[in-house]
GROMACS .gro file of C-alpha atoms in nm:
model
  251
    1MET     CA    1   0.000   0.000   0.000
    2THR     CA    2   0.140   0.340  -0.098
    3LEU     CA    3   0.066   0.693   0.024
    4SER     CA    4   0.088   1.020  -0.162
    5ASP     CA    5   0.297   1.296  -0.005
    6GLU     CA    6  -0.021   1.487   0.081
    7GLU     CA    7  -0.183   1.185   0.246
    8ARG     CA    8   0.128   1.105   0.450
    9ALA     CA    9   0.159   1.467   0.565
   10ALA     CA   10  -0.206   1.480   0.668
   11LEU     CA   11  -0.191   1.149   0.858
   12GLU     CA   12   0.131   1.239   1.038
   13GLY     CA   13  -0.008   1.582   1.124
   14TRP     CA   14  -0.318   1.435   1.289
   15VAL     CA   15  -0.107   1.184   1.485
   16ARG     CA   16   0.111   1.465   1.626
   17ARG     CA   17  -0.178   1.689   1.736
   18ARG     CA   18  -0.282   1.650   2.099
   19SER     CA   19  -0.635   1.753   2.010
   20THR     CA   20  -0.685   1.464   1.766
   21LEU     CA   21  -0.947   1.213   1.877
   22ARG     CA   22  -0.784   0.892   1.999
   23ALA     CA   23  -0.980   0.668   1.761
   24TRP     CA   24  -0.890   0.883   1.459
   25ALA     CA   25  -0.522   0.898   1.563
   26LEU     CA   26  -0.510   0.519   1.591
   27ARG     CA   27  -0.653   0.478   1.241
   28CYS     CA   28  -0.390   0.720   1.108
   29ARG     CA   29  -0.112   0.525   1.282
   30ILE     CA   30  -0.247   0.200   1.137
   31ILE     CA   31  -0.234   0.336   0.782
   32LEU     CA   32   0.115   0.483   0.830
   33ALA     CA   33   0.240   0.150   0.966
   34CYS     CA   34   0.074  -0.048   0.685
   35ALA     CA   35   0.246   0.179   0.431
   36THR     CA   36   0.584   0.049   0.553
   37GLY     CA   37   0.492  -0.296   0.424
   38ALA     CA   38   0.424  -0.452   0.766
   39SER     CA   39   0.164  -0.728   0.794
   40ASN     CA   40  -0.169  -0.683   0.970
   41LYS     CA   41  -0.044  -0.901   1.256
   42ASP     CA   42   0.274  -0.699   1.302
   43VAL     CA   43   0.090  -0.365   1.288
   44ALA     CA   44  -0.166  -0.489   1.541
   45ALA     CA   45   0.107  -0.600   1.782
   46GLN     CA   46   0.291  -0.270   1.739
   47LEU     CA   47  -0.014  -0.049   1.804
   48GLY     CA   48  -0.208  -0.262   2.052
   49SER     CA   49  -0.490  -0.333   1.808
   50THR     CA   50  -0.614  -0.656   1.646
   51PRO     CA   51  -0.527  -0.800   1.303
   52HIS     CA   52  -0.898  -0.787   1.213
   53ALA     CA   53  -0.921  -0.414   1.290
   54VAL     CA   54  -0.598  -0.340   1.104
   55GLY     CA   55  -0.724  -0.531   0.801
   56ARG     CA   56  -1.053  -0.344   0.807
   57TRP     CA   57  -0.891   0.003   0.810
   58ARG     CA   58  -0.633  -0.100   0.552
   59LYS     CA   59  -0.912  -0.217   0.319
   60ARG     CA   60  -1.119   0.097   0.372
   61PHE     CA   61  -0.820   0.321   0.304
   62VAL     CA   62  -0.729   0.135  -0.015
   63GLU     CA   63  -1.088   0.166  -0.140
   64HIS     CA   64  -1.175   0.518  -0.022
   65ARG     CA   65  -0.844   0.679   0.085
   66ILE     CA   66  -0.870   0.920   0.383
   67ALA     CA   67  -1.252   0.933   0.360
   68GLY     CA   68  -1.256   0.560   0.438
   69LEU     CA   69  -1.121   0.625   0.788
   70GLY     CA   70  -1.444   0.796   0.886
   71ASP     CA   71  -1.808   0.693   0.851
   72MET     CA   72  -1.873   0.501   0.532
   73PRO     CA   73  -2.106   0.658   0.272
   74ARG     CA   74  -2.472   0.570   0.302
   75PRO     CA   75  -2.626   0.350   0.031
   76GLY     CA   76  -2.865   0.493  -0.225
   77GLY     CA   77  -2.651   0.740  -0.416
   78PRO     CA   78  -2.298   0.827  -0.518
   79ARG     CA   79  -2.045   0.987  -0.287
   80THR     CA   80  -2.077   1.368  -0.273
   81VAL     CA   81  -1.787   1.455  -0.039
   82THR     CA   82  -1.432   1.425  -0.171
   83ASP     CA   83  -1.122   1.309   0.019
   84GLU     CA   84  -0.991   1.667   0.014
   85GLN     CA   85  -1.314   1.794   0.173
   86VAL     CA   86  -1.299   1.526   0.442
   87ALA     CA   87  -0.940   1.624   0.524
   88ALA     CA   88  -1.031   1.994   0.532
   89VAL     CA   89  -1.325   1.934   0.768
   90VAL     CA   90  -1.116   1.727   1.009
   91THR     CA   91  -0.835   1.985   1.010
   92LYS     CA   92  -1.073   2.276   1.066
   93THR     CA   93  -1.250   2.090   1.347
   94LEU     CA   94  -0.920   2.027   1.525
   95GLU     CA   95  -0.754   2.363   1.469
   96SER     CA   96  -1.033   2.622   1.502
   97THR     CA   97  -1.356   2.710   1.681
   98PRO     CA   98  -1.658   2.897   1.540
   99LYS     CA   99  -1.755   3.248   1.644
  100ASN     CA  100  -1.964   3.263   1.963
  101ALA     CA  101  -1.929   2.889   2.029
  102THR     CA  102  -1.687   2.648   2.195
  103HIS     CA  103  -1.702   2.379   1.927
  104TRP     CA  104  -1.827   2.309   1.576
  105SER     CA  105  -2.176   2.168   1.529
  106THR     CA  106  -2.247   1.968   1.212
  107ARG     CA  107  -2.480   2.249   1.094
  108ALA     CA  108  -2.219   2.523   1.152
  109MET     CA  109  -1.940   2.319   0.991
  110ALA     CA  110  -2.155   2.231   0.690
  111LYS     CA  111  -2.237   2.599   0.636
  112GLU     CA  112  -1.872   2.702   0.680
  113MET     CA  113  -1.742   2.440   0.434
  114GLY     CA  114  -2.028   2.458   0.183
  115LEU     CA  115  -2.139   2.097   0.243
  116SER     CA  116  -2.468   1.934   0.334
  117GLN     CA  117  -2.527   1.876   0.705
  118SER     CA  118  -2.621   1.511   0.642
  119GLY     CA  119  -2.279   1.452   0.489
  120LEU     CA  120  -2.113   1.551   0.818
  121ASP     CA  121  -2.350   1.371   1.053
  122PRO     CA  122  -2.149   1.132   1.277
  123ARG     CA  123  -2.458   0.910   1.291
  124PRO     CA  124  -2.543   0.857   0.924
  125ASP     CA  125  -2.894   0.753   0.824
  126TYR     CA  126  -2.961   0.456   0.598
  127HIS     CA  127  -3.254   0.497   0.359
  128LYS     CA  128  -3.519   0.231   0.312
  129GLY     CA  129  -3.741   0.309   0.015
  130VAL     CA  130  -4.112   0.229  -0.008
  131ASP     CA  131  -4.144   0.355  -0.366
  132ALA     CA  132  -3.959   0.262  -0.683
  133GLU     CA  133  -3.669   0.483  -0.793
  134GLN     CA  134  -3.784   0.776  -1.008
  135THR     CA  135  -3.563   0.950  -1.264
  136ASN     CA  136  -3.590   1.274  -1.459
  137TYR     CA  137  -3.342   1.364  -1.736
  138ASN     CA  138  -3.282   1.726  -1.833
  139GLY     CA  139  -3.181   1.726  -2.197
  140THR     CA  140  -3.191   2.104  -2.232
  141SER     CA  141  -2.899   2.348  -2.216
  142ARG     CA  142  -3.036   2.511  -1.901
  143THR     CA  143  -3.110   2.404  -1.545
  144ALA     CA  144  -3.461   2.258  -1.520
  145ARG     CA  145  -3.695   2.182  -1.232
  146SER     CA  146  -3.761   1.816  -1.150
  147THR     CA  147  -4.066   1.725  -0.944
  148PHE     CA  148  -4.114   1.383  -0.785
  149THR     CA  149  -4.427   1.251  -0.614
  150SER     CA  150  -4.458   0.935  -0.406
  151GLU     CA  151  -4.706   0.693  -0.561
  152VAL     CA  152  -4.725   0.445  -0.273
  153THR     CA  153  -4.748   0.438   0.105
  154GLY     CA  154  -4.564   0.201   0.335
  155LYS     CA  155  -4.452   0.140   0.692
  156ILE     CA  156  -4.090   0.087   0.790
  157GLY     CA  157  -4.023  -0.063   1.132
  158ILE     CA  158  -3.715  -0.169   1.325
  159ALA     CA  159  -3.499  -0.416   1.135
  160TYR     CA  160  -3.214  -0.613   1.286
  161SER     CA  161  -2.967  -0.889   1.218
  162GLY     CA  162  -2.885  -1.121   1.502
  163GLU     CA  163  -3.097  -1.224   1.798
  164LEU     CA  164  -3.284  -0.938   1.964
  165LYS     CA  165  -3.409  -1.026   2.313
  166VAL     CA  166  -3.593  -0.703   2.394
  167GLY     CA  167  -3.899  -0.540   2.244
  168GLY     CA  168  -3.878  -0.267   1.984
  169SER     CA  169  -3.976   0.006   2.231
  170ALA     CA  170  -3.701  -0.096   2.473
  171ALA     CA  171  -3.444  -0.096   2.192
  172VAL     CA  172  -3.552   0.255   2.086
  173VAL     CA  173  -3.517   0.389   2.441
  174GLU     CA  174  -3.167   0.245   2.475
  175ILE     CA  175  -3.050   0.380   2.139
  176GLU     CA  176  -3.207   0.723   2.200
  177GLY     CA  177  -3.021   0.744   2.529
  178LYS     CA  178  -2.693   0.650   2.364
  179PHE     CA  179  -2.712   0.888   2.066
  180GLY     CA  180  -2.939   1.166   2.197
  181VAL     CA  181  -3.176   1.153   1.898
  182GLU     CA  182  -3.548   1.093   1.858
  183LEU     CA  183  -3.636   0.754   1.710
  184SER     CA  184  -3.948   0.550   1.643
  185VAL     CA  185  -4.044   0.186   1.645
  186GLU     CA  186  -4.222   0.240   1.313
  187LEU     CA  187  -4.272   0.526   1.063
  188THR     CA  188  -4.509   0.557   0.768
  189ALA     CA  189  -4.403   0.705   0.434
  190LYS     CA  190  -4.723   0.848   0.288
  191LEU     CA  191  -4.876   0.854  -0.058
  192GLY     CA  192  -4.850   1.186  -0.240
  193SER     CA  193  -4.539   1.334  -0.080
  194THR     CA  194  -4.377   1.571  -0.334
  195ILE     CA  195  -4.032   1.722  -0.372
  196ALA     CA  196  -3.896   1.962  -0.637
  197VAL     CA  197  -3.525   2.011  -0.710
  198ASP     CA  198  -3.307   2.167  -0.981
  199THR     CA  199  -3.154   1.932  -1.240
  200PRO     CA  200  -2.843   2.065  -1.421
  201SER     CA  201  -2.822   2.060  -1.797
  202LYS     CA  202  -2.760   1.714  -1.948
  203HIS     CA  203  -2.797   1.549  -1.606
  204SER     CA  204  -3.044   1.305  -1.456
  205THR     CA  205  -3.187   1.347  -1.106
  206HIS     CA  206  -3.286   1.028  -0.926
  207ALA     CA  207  -3.523   1.012  -0.628
  208ARG     CA  208  -3.656   0.750  -0.392
  209TYR     CA  209  -3.907   0.808  -0.110
  210GLY     CA  210  -3.903   0.621   0.219
  211VAL     CA  211  -3.769   0.618   0.574
  212TYR     CA  212  -3.424   0.704   0.701
  213ARG     CA  213  -3.305   0.471   0.976
  214LEU     CA  214  -3.022   0.500   1.225
  215LYS     CA  215  -2.780   0.208   1.220
  216SER     CA  216  -2.643   0.103   1.558
  217TYR     CA  217  -2.475  -0.197   1.715
  218GLY     CA  218  -2.527  -0.383   2.042
  219TYR     CA  219  -2.576  -0.726   2.188
  220SER     CA  220  -2.840  -0.935   2.363
  221GLN     CA  221  -2.802  -1.204   2.627
  222TYR     CA  222  -3.041  -1.385   2.859
  223LEU     CA  223  -3.037  -1.354   3.239
  224TYR     CA  224  -3.182  -1.686   3.356
  225ALA     CA  225  -3.388  -1.743   3.669
  226ASN     CA  226  -3.091  -1.915   3.837
  227CYS     CA  227  -2.890  -1.590   3.787
  228THR     CA  228  -2.666  -1.737   3.517
  229ILE     CA  229  -2.605  -1.529   3.205
  230GLY     CA  230  -2.641  -1.659   2.852
  231VAL     CA  231  -2.406  -1.615   2.559
  232LYS     CA  232  -2.378  -1.267   2.408
  233LYS     CA  233  -2.543  -1.232   2.067
  234ASN     CA  234  -2.426  -0.939   1.855
  235VAL     CA  235  -2.708  -0.736   1.700
  236THR     CA  236  -2.714  -0.470   1.429
  237ILE     CA  237  -3.027  -0.255   1.456
  238TYR     CA  238  -3.181  -0.016   1.202
  239THR     CA  239  -3.420   0.216   1.386
  240PRO     CA  240  -3.662   0.453   1.202
  241ARG     CA  241  -3.560   0.815   1.242
  242ARG     CA  242  -3.739   1.029   0.982
  243VAL     CA  243  -3.939   1.011   0.660
  244GLY     CA  244  -3.788   1.169   0.350
  245TRP     CA  245  -3.645   1.154   0.002
  246VAL     CA  246  -3.299   1.042  -0.105
  247LEU     CA  247  -3.173   1.230  -0.414
  248TRP     CA  248  -2.867   1.197  -0.637
  249GLU     CA  249  -2.752   1.304  -0.981
  250THR     CA  250  -2.580   1.131  -1.272
  251ARG     CA  251  -2.459   1.253  -1.609
   0.00000   0.00000   0.00000
């Protein structure tokens, strides 16, 4: 695995800064160590990590470069934030503070950097559509307005992989307490919802209506009547957060 001069400088800079988050600094160290040609096992032993974790961050970096060290892009549309923008956001977060505030919020940072707030959210939503994908192509030489209307209605509830030993309401309460967001056991995407957006010349705008869900991880295990504890079962939970459209453009 090779690094460009700019990537190496950025990674080394974040490692040296005292203000860098510990998790981010470790990922930077992993990539710098992997770039020397060391194996996953050797890098894990050197940095106090695990070969599995080293392999995961190595793979993400190879596929997505610096952007791969953060939250992975949500499904449903192409990536809209470049590696350079990711690096700029991280650097600005570490080295500056906004006016009249002690730290950057995702809204303030998005406005400052000219990005969408959803692209900076540390808890990305995953979209579950209830309607088929709709597409509008603008074949003119000017920007045109594209309007999309939902033609179906549907309910999206909690989805999970693994064995969940608590009810949906209990899971929502636990996840809300952990992330400080409002969630639901079930949300309904309604018939007739409409959205209008600009489509650039010679571009296609794609849209899908449905429910955004928060992805979180946890585990379940039984506490038996004789006070013994069962085996932990890892669980990935998708919890409904809001109803909305996912939009993206292609040429």
